[in-house]
């Protein structure tokens, strides 16, 4: 670990702490909004990933510790901690949310060339986009404006929410792609068709997932698709 990694960790931890405080205290009277606020805002950490010298620094000192902490906020924790954020939605949703970051960063670091552990870090970022922005805004829009409902495997969704997820995922994927390219990350040639198709598949995957499991399935499927794009 080098000085820039330490600085990046400090900045990210301060940012996450502030977001948790705001979600827990300021928005506690609106628990569902609080959960999605946390969901979306913490996801902005994807823009910090390229600034770490080695992705394993993020795993050992950022995503894994956060995953452990979030487990202790679930109903399965041996230590019961009262909090409005995790009680407002799926019990394991936020835990899965942090867990998939850890898993994806670890996997794609191992798949990267030995001399460039950050080679596939863009895949992790784009895989997180549907979960962070797409699903986050889909829930908010769907709950407020969703009129056309449909049920898949016991989970009820709205057409308006699903369309929101597709549009937001597509737009944010393009934005993240451009940001990562502009700061010098190794990226394939930009292809809007790939992004649209993968965003659509991610939306379908979310529709077939429920109970917080989409925080695992959507990023996993999306990362695999982008990896296939990268190595074809």
mmCIF file of C-alpha atoms in Angstrom:
data_model
loop_
_atom_site.group_PDB
_atom_site.id
_atom_site.type_symbol
_atom_site.label_atom_id
_atom_site.label_comp_id
_atom_site.label_asym_id
_atom_site.label_seq_id
_atom_site.Cartn_x
_atom_site.Cartn_y
_atom_site.Cartn_z
ATOM 1 C CA UNK A 1 0.000 0.000 0.000
ATOM 2 C CA UNK A 2 1.301 3.436 -0.942
ATOM 3 C CA UNK A 3 0.453 6.925 0.286
ATOM 4 C CA UNK A 4 -2.135 7.504 -2.467
ATOM 5 C CA UNK A 5 -3.988 4.358 -1.334
ATOM 6 C CA UNK A 6 -4.073 5.582 2.259
ATOM 7 C CA UNK A 7 -5.363 8.969 1.129
ATOM 8 C CA UNK A 8 -8.019 7.360 -1.064
ATOM 9 C CA UNK A 9 -9.134 5.121 1.809
ATOM 10 C CA UNK A 10 -9.437 8.094 4.158
ATOM 11 C CA UNK A 11 -11.502 10.068 1.651
ATOM 12 C CA UNK A 12 -13.816 7.131 0.884
ATOM 13 C CA UNK A 13 -14.328 6.215 4.543
ATOM 14 C CA UNK A 14 -15.206 9.806 5.414
ATOM 15 C CA UNK A 15 -17.624 9.924 2.481
ATOM 16 C CA UNK A 16 -19.304 6.634 3.466
ATOM 17 C CA UNK A 17 -19.539 7.694 7.125
ATOM 18 C CA UNK A 18 -21.245 10.959 6.178
ATOM 19 C CA UNK A 19 -23.696 9.106 3.918
ATOM 20 C CA UNK A 20 -24.592 6.644 6.697
ATOM 21 C CA UNK A 21 -25.127 9.459 9.185
ATOM 22 C CA UNK A 22 -27.381 11.350 6.790
ATOM 23 C CA UNK A 23 -29.332 8.193 5.926
ATOM 24 C CA UNK A 24 -29.740 7.180 9.579
ATOM 25 C CA UNK A 25 -30.506 10.548 11.152
ATOM 26 C CA UNK A 26 -31.770 13.052 8.608
ATOM 27 C CA UNK A 27 -33.914 10.648 6.580
ATOM 28 C CA UNK A 28 -35.028 8.278 9.364
ATOM 29 C CA UNK A 29 -38.651 9.436 9.090
ATOM 30 C CA UNK A 30 -38.729 8.099 5.522
ATOM 31 C CA UNK A 31 -37.023 4.688 5.805
ATOM 32 C CA UNK A 32 -37.502 3.550 2.207
ATOM 33 C CA UNK A 33 -36.076 6.801 0.848
ATOM 34 C CA UNK A 34 -33.268 6.497 3.371
ATOM 35 C CA UNK A 35 -32.362 2.998 2.183
ATOM 36 C CA UNK A 36 -32.318 3.969 -1.481
ATOM 37 C CA UNK A 37 -30.431 7.192 -0.724
ATOM 38 C CA UNK A 38 -27.767 5.056 0.932
ATOM 39 C CA UNK A 39 -27.939 2.550 -1.914
ATOM 40 C CA UNK A 40 -27.265 5.176 -4.577
ATOM 41 C CA UNK A 41 -24.855 7.481 -2.784
ATOM 42 C CA UNK A 42 -22.526 4.747 -1.497
ATOM 43 C CA UNK A 43 -22.402 3.421 -5.040
ATOM 44 C CA UNK A 44 -20.518 6.523 -6.094
ATOM 45 C CA UNK A 45 -17.443 4.728 -4.729
ATOM 46 C CA UNK A 46 -17.014 3.230 -8.200
ATOM 47 C CA UNK A 47 -15.412 6.526 -9.226
ATOM 48 C CA UNK A 48 -12.744 6.057 -6.544
ATOM 49 C CA UNK A 49 -11.673 2.611 -7.744
ATOM 50 C CA UNK A 50 -9.204 3.729 -10.449
ATOM 51 C CA UNK A 51 -7.293 5.806 -7.893
ATOM 52 C CA UNK A 52 -6.164 2.781 -5.887
ATOM 53 C CA UNK A 53 -2.818 1.356 -6.945
ATOM 54 C CA UNK A 54 -4.041 -2.211 -6.395
ATOM 55 C CA UNK A 55 -7.664 -3.422 -6.247
ATOM 56 C CA UNK A 56 -6.764 -5.732 -3.352
ATOM 57 C CA UNK A 57 -6.311 -2.636 -1.193
ATOM 58 C CA UNK A 58 -10.015 -1.967 -1.681
ATOM 59 C CA UNK A 59 -10.903 -5.565 -0.831
ATOM 60 C CA UNK A 60 -8.940 -5.853 2.415
ATOM 61 C CA UNK A 61 -9.358 -2.318 3.720
ATOM 62 C CA UNK A 62 -12.689 -1.139 2.288
ATOM 63 C CA UNK A 63 -15.293 -3.478 0.822
ATOM 64 C CA UNK A 64 -14.632 -6.517 3.027
ATOM 65 C CA UNK A 65 -14.706 -4.563 6.319
ATOM 66 C CA UNK A 66 -17.912 -2.812 5.217
ATOM 67 C CA UNK A 67 -19.406 -6.196 4.297
ATOM 68 C CA UNK A 68 -18.649 -7.528 7.770
ATOM 69 C CA UNK A 69 -20.145 -4.447 9.443
ATOM 70 C CA UNK A 70 -23.315 -4.692 7.348
ATOM 71 C CA UNK A 71 -23.711 -8.360 8.262
ATOM 72 C CA UNK A 72 -23.904 -7.322 11.916
ATOM 73 C CA UNK A 73 -26.769 -4.992 10.984
ATOM 74 C CA UNK A 74 -28.869 -7.853 9.583
ATOM 75 C CA UNK A 75 -31.358 -10.024 11.443
ATOM 76 C CA UNK A 76 -28.904 -12.919 11.171
ATOM 77 C CA UNK A 77 -26.271 -11.161 13.250
ATOM 78 C CA UNK A 78 -25.495 -12.621 16.683
ATOM 79 C CA UNK A 79 -25.417 -9.004 17.886
ATOM 80 C CA UNK A 80 -28.715 -7.176 17.493
ATOM 81 C CA UNK A 81 -28.287 -3.544 16.485
ATOM 82 C CA UNK A 82 -31.322 -1.331 16.007
ATOM 83 C CA UNK A 83 -31.093 0.882 12.912
ATOM 84 C CA UNK A 84 -33.618 2.403 10.548
ATOM 85 C CA UNK A 85 -31.634 1.809 7.358
ATOM 86 C CA UNK A 86 -31.486 -1.976 7.291
ATOM 87 C CA UNK A 87 -34.897 -2.376 8.909
ATOM 88 C CA UNK A 88 -36.523 -0.340 6.139
ATOM 89 C CA UNK A 89 -36.092 -2.919 3.398
ATOM 90 C CA UNK A 90 -34.702 -6.343 2.617
ATOM 91 C CA UNK A 91 -32.803 -7.672 5.623
ATOM 92 C CA UNK A 92 -29.805 -8.876 3.618
ATOM 93 C CA UNK A 93 -30.009 -6.376 0.766
ATOM 94 C CA UNK A 94 -27.258 -4.021 1.934
ATOM 95 C CA UNK A 95 -25.092 -6.960 3.029
ATOM 96 C CA UNK A 96 -25.363 -8.475 -0.466
ATOM 97 C CA UNK A 97 -24.702 -5.002 -1.867
ATOM 98 C CA UNK A 98 -21.308 -4.799 -0.163
ATOM 99 C CA UNK A 99 -20.527 -8.493 -0.622
ATOM 100 C CA UNK A 100 -20.792 -8.374 -4.409
ATOM 101 C CA UNK A 101 -18.313 -5.475 -4.545
ATOM 102 C CA UNK A 102 -15.809 -7.609 -2.641
ATOM 103 C CA UNK A 103 -16.400 -10.685 -4.791
ATOM 104 C CA UNK A 104 -16.214 -8.865 -8.126
ATOM 105 C CA UNK A 105 -13.099 -6.862 -7.269
ATOM 106 C CA UNK A 106 -11.355 -10.030 -6.088
ATOM 107 C CA UNK A 107 -12.363 -12.109 -9.124
ATOM 108 C CA UNK A 108 -11.493 -9.546 -11.773
ATOM 109 C CA UNK A 109 -8.226 -8.687 -10.039
ATOM 110 C CA UNK A 110 -7.252 -12.356 -10.305
ATOM 111 C CA UNK A 111 -8.314 -12.442 -13.958
ATOM 112 C CA UNK A 112 -6.231 -9.357 -14.780
ATOM 113 C CA UNK A 113 -2.654 -9.647 -16.104
ATOM 114 C CA UNK A 114 -0.082 -10.018 -13.317
ATOM 115 C CA UNK A 115 1.541 -6.710 -14.264
ATOM 116 C CA UNK A 116 -1.764 -4.783 -14.283
ATOM 117 C CA UNK A 117 -4.184 -5.825 -11.492
ATOM 118 C CA UNK A 118 -6.511 -2.940 -12.439
ATOM 119 C CA UNK A 119 -6.896 -4.151 -16.035
ATOM 120 C CA UNK A 120 -10.540 -5.234 -15.563
ATOM 121 C CA UNK A 121 -11.560 -2.769 -12.863
ATOM 122 C CA UNK A 122 -13.851 -1.066 -15.369
ATOM 123 C CA UNK A 123 -15.900 -4.284 -15.536
ATOM 124 C CA UNK A 124 -16.542 -4.073 -11.803
ATOM 125 C CA UNK A 125 -17.640 -0.452 -12.141
ATOM 126 C CA UNK A 126 -20.034 -1.152 -15.015
ATOM 127 C CA UNK A 127 -21.381 -4.240 -13.248
ATOM 128 C CA UNK A 128 -22.205 -2.145 -10.188
ATOM 129 C CA UNK A 129 -24.000 0.552 -12.222
ATOM 130 C CA UNK A 130 -27.330 -1.335 -12.672
ATOM 131 C CA UNK A 131 -27.459 -2.181 -8.973
ATOM 132 C CA UNK A 132 -26.533 1.297 -7.749
ATOM 133 C CA UNK A 133 -28.226 3.676 -10.132
ATOM 134 C CA UNK A 134 -30.606 1.538 -12.159
ATOM 135 C CA UNK A 135 -32.215 -0.381 -9.304
ATOM 136 C CA UNK A 136 -31.971 2.576 -6.927
ATOM 137 C CA UNK A 137 -33.909 4.979 -9.124
ATOM 138 C CA UNK A 138 -36.232 2.224 -10.373
ATOM 139 C CA UNK A 139 -37.433 1.617 -6.818
ATOM 140 C CA UNK A 140 -38.021 5.308 -6.137
ATOM 141 C CA UNK A 141 -39.834 5.954 -9.427
ATOM 142 C CA UNK A 142 -41.720 2.665 -9.338
ATOM 143 C CA UNK A 143 -43.079 3.263 -5.844
ATOM 144 C CA UNK A 144 -44.201 6.799 -6.603
ATOM 145 C CA UNK A 145 -45.406 6.530 -10.194
ATOM 146 C CA UNK A 146 -45.702 2.797 -10.877
ATOM 147 C CA UNK A 147 -49.173 1.981 -12.168
ATOM 148 C CA UNK A 148 -48.629 -1.065 -14.373
ATOM 149 C CA UNK A 149 -47.715 -3.925 -12.032
ATOM 150 C CA UNK A 150 -46.437 -7.393 -12.851
ATOM 151 C CA UNK A 151 -45.384 -10.319 -10.676
ATOM 152 C CA UNK A 152 -42.468 -12.672 -11.308
ATOM 153 C CA UNK A 153 -41.599 -15.487 -8.881
ATOM 154 C CA UNK A 154 -43.562 -13.825 -6.111
ATOM 155 C CA UNK A 155 -41.947 -10.426 -6.528
ATOM 156 C CA UNK A 156 -44.112 -7.513 -7.671
ATOM 157 C CA UNK A 157 -42.539 -4.919 -9.951
ATOM 158 C CA UNK A 158 -43.850 -2.031 -12.016
ATOM 159 C CA UNK A 159 -43.343 -1.423 -15.712
ATOM 160 C CA UNK A 160 -42.455 2.198 -14.960
ATOM 161 C CA UNK A 161 -39.784 1.094 -12.523
ATOM 162 C CA UNK A 162 -38.286 -1.405 -14.946
ATOM 163 C CA UNK A 163 -38.189 1.158 -17.753
ATOM 164 C CA UNK A 164 -36.501 3.589 -15.362
ATOM 165 C CA UNK A 165 -33.886 0.977 -14.517
ATOM 166 C CA UNK A 166 -33.142 0.340 -18.189
ATOM 167 C CA UNK A 167 -32.832 4.032 -19.090
ATOM 168 C CA UNK A 168 -30.799 5.017 -16.016
ATOM 169 C CA UNK A 169 -28.507 1.986 -16.372
ATOM 170 C CA UNK A 170 -27.854 2.801 -20.026
ATOM 171 C CA UNK A 171 -27.162 6.487 -19.416
ATOM 172 C CA UNK A 172 -24.955 5.906 -16.366
ATOM 173 C CA UNK A 173 -23.053 3.096 -18.083
ATOM 174 C CA UNK A 174 -22.156 5.460 -20.916
ATOM 175 C CA UNK A 175 -21.129 8.101 -18.365
ATOM 176 C CA UNK A 176 -18.966 5.695 -16.344
ATOM 177 C CA UNK A 177 -17.388 4.340 -19.541
ATOM 178 C CA UNK A 178 -16.449 7.855 -20.615
ATOM 179 C CA UNK A 179 -15.117 8.808 -17.178
ATOM 180 C CA UNK A 180 -12.929 5.712 -16.931
ATOM 181 C CA UNK A 181 -11.665 6.256 -20.465
ATOM 182 C CA UNK A 182 -10.844 9.907 -19.760
ATOM 183 C CA UNK A 183 -8.704 9.042 -16.729
ATOM 184 C CA UNK A 184 -6.670 6.489 -18.646
ATOM 185 C CA UNK A 185 -8.235 3.152 -17.727
ATOM 186 C CA UNK A 186 -7.769 0.316 -20.190
ATOM 187 C CA UNK A 187 -11.115 -0.007 -21.983
ATOM 188 C CA UNK A 188 -12.440 -1.783 -25.078
ATOM 189 C CA UNK A 189 -13.608 0.330 -27.987
ATOM 190 C CA UNK A 190 -16.817 2.100 -27.008
ATOM 191 C CA UNK A 191 -19.902 0.331 -28.351
ATOM 192 C CA UNK A 192 -23.338 1.712 -27.478
ATOM 193 C CA UNK A 193 -25.045 -1.463 -28.724
ATOM 194 C CA UNK A 194 -23.222 -3.546 -26.120
ATOM 195 C CA UNK A 195 -24.269 -1.135 -23.396
ATOM 196 C CA UNK A 196 -27.927 -1.085 -24.466
ATOM 197 C CA UNK A 197 -28.152 -4.877 -24.737
ATOM 198 C CA UNK A 198 -26.390 -5.500 -21.419
ATOM 199 C CA UNK A 199 -28.523 -2.849 -19.713
ATOM 200 C CA UNK A 200 -31.650 -4.587 -21.009
ATOM 201 C CA UNK A 201 -30.447 -7.976 -19.755
ATOM 202 C CA UNK A 202 -29.599 -6.450 -16.372
ATOM 203 C CA UNK A 203 -33.147 -5.051 -16.200
ATOM 204 C CA UNK A 204 -34.619 -8.468 -16.979
ATOM 205 C CA UNK A 205 -32.370 -10.061 -14.377
ATOM 206 C CA UNK A 206 -33.618 -7.592 -11.763
ATOM 207 C CA UNK A 207 -37.213 -8.361 -12.715
ATOM 208 C CA UNK A 208 -36.640 -12.079 -12.095
ATOM 209 C CA UNK A 209 -34.919 -11.444 -8.732
ATOM 210 C CA UNK A 210 -36.531 -10.418 -5.466
ATOM 211 C CA UNK A 211 -35.921 -10.174 -1.733
ATOM 212 C CA UNK A 212 -32.604 -8.382 -2.084
ATOM 213 C CA UNK A 213 -30.996 -11.195 -4.101
ATOM 214 C CA UNK A 214 -30.871 -8.846 -7.108
ATOM 215 C CA UNK A 215 -27.962 -7.110 -5.384
ATOM 216 C CA UNK A 216 -26.007 -10.285 -6.149
ATOM 217 C CA UNK A 217 -27.524 -11.544 -9.390
ATOM 218 C CA UNK A 218 -27.622 -8.302 -11.384
ATOM 219 C CA UNK A 219 -23.951 -7.296 -10.902
ATOM 220 C CA UNK A 220 -22.799 -10.900 -11.379
ATOM 221 C CA UNK A 221 -24.624 -11.345 -14.688
ATOM 222 C CA UNK A 222 -23.627 -7.872 -15.899
ATOM 223 C CA UNK A 223 -19.950 -8.460 -15.114
ATOM 224 C CA UNK A 224 -19.932 -11.746 -17.005
ATOM 225 C CA UNK A 225 -21.457 -10.081 -20.050
ATOM 226 C CA UNK A 226 -18.927 -7.242 -20.039
ATOM 227 C CA UNK A 227 -16.097 -9.740 -19.574
ATOM 228 C CA UNK A 228 -17.313 -11.627 -22.662
ATOM 229 C CA UNK A 229 -17.364 -8.323 -24.543
ATOM 230 C CA UNK A 230 -13.830 -7.546 -23.401
ATOM 231 C CA UNK A 231 -12.304 -10.867 -24.416
ATOM 232 C CA UNK A 232 -14.227 -11.541 -27.658
#
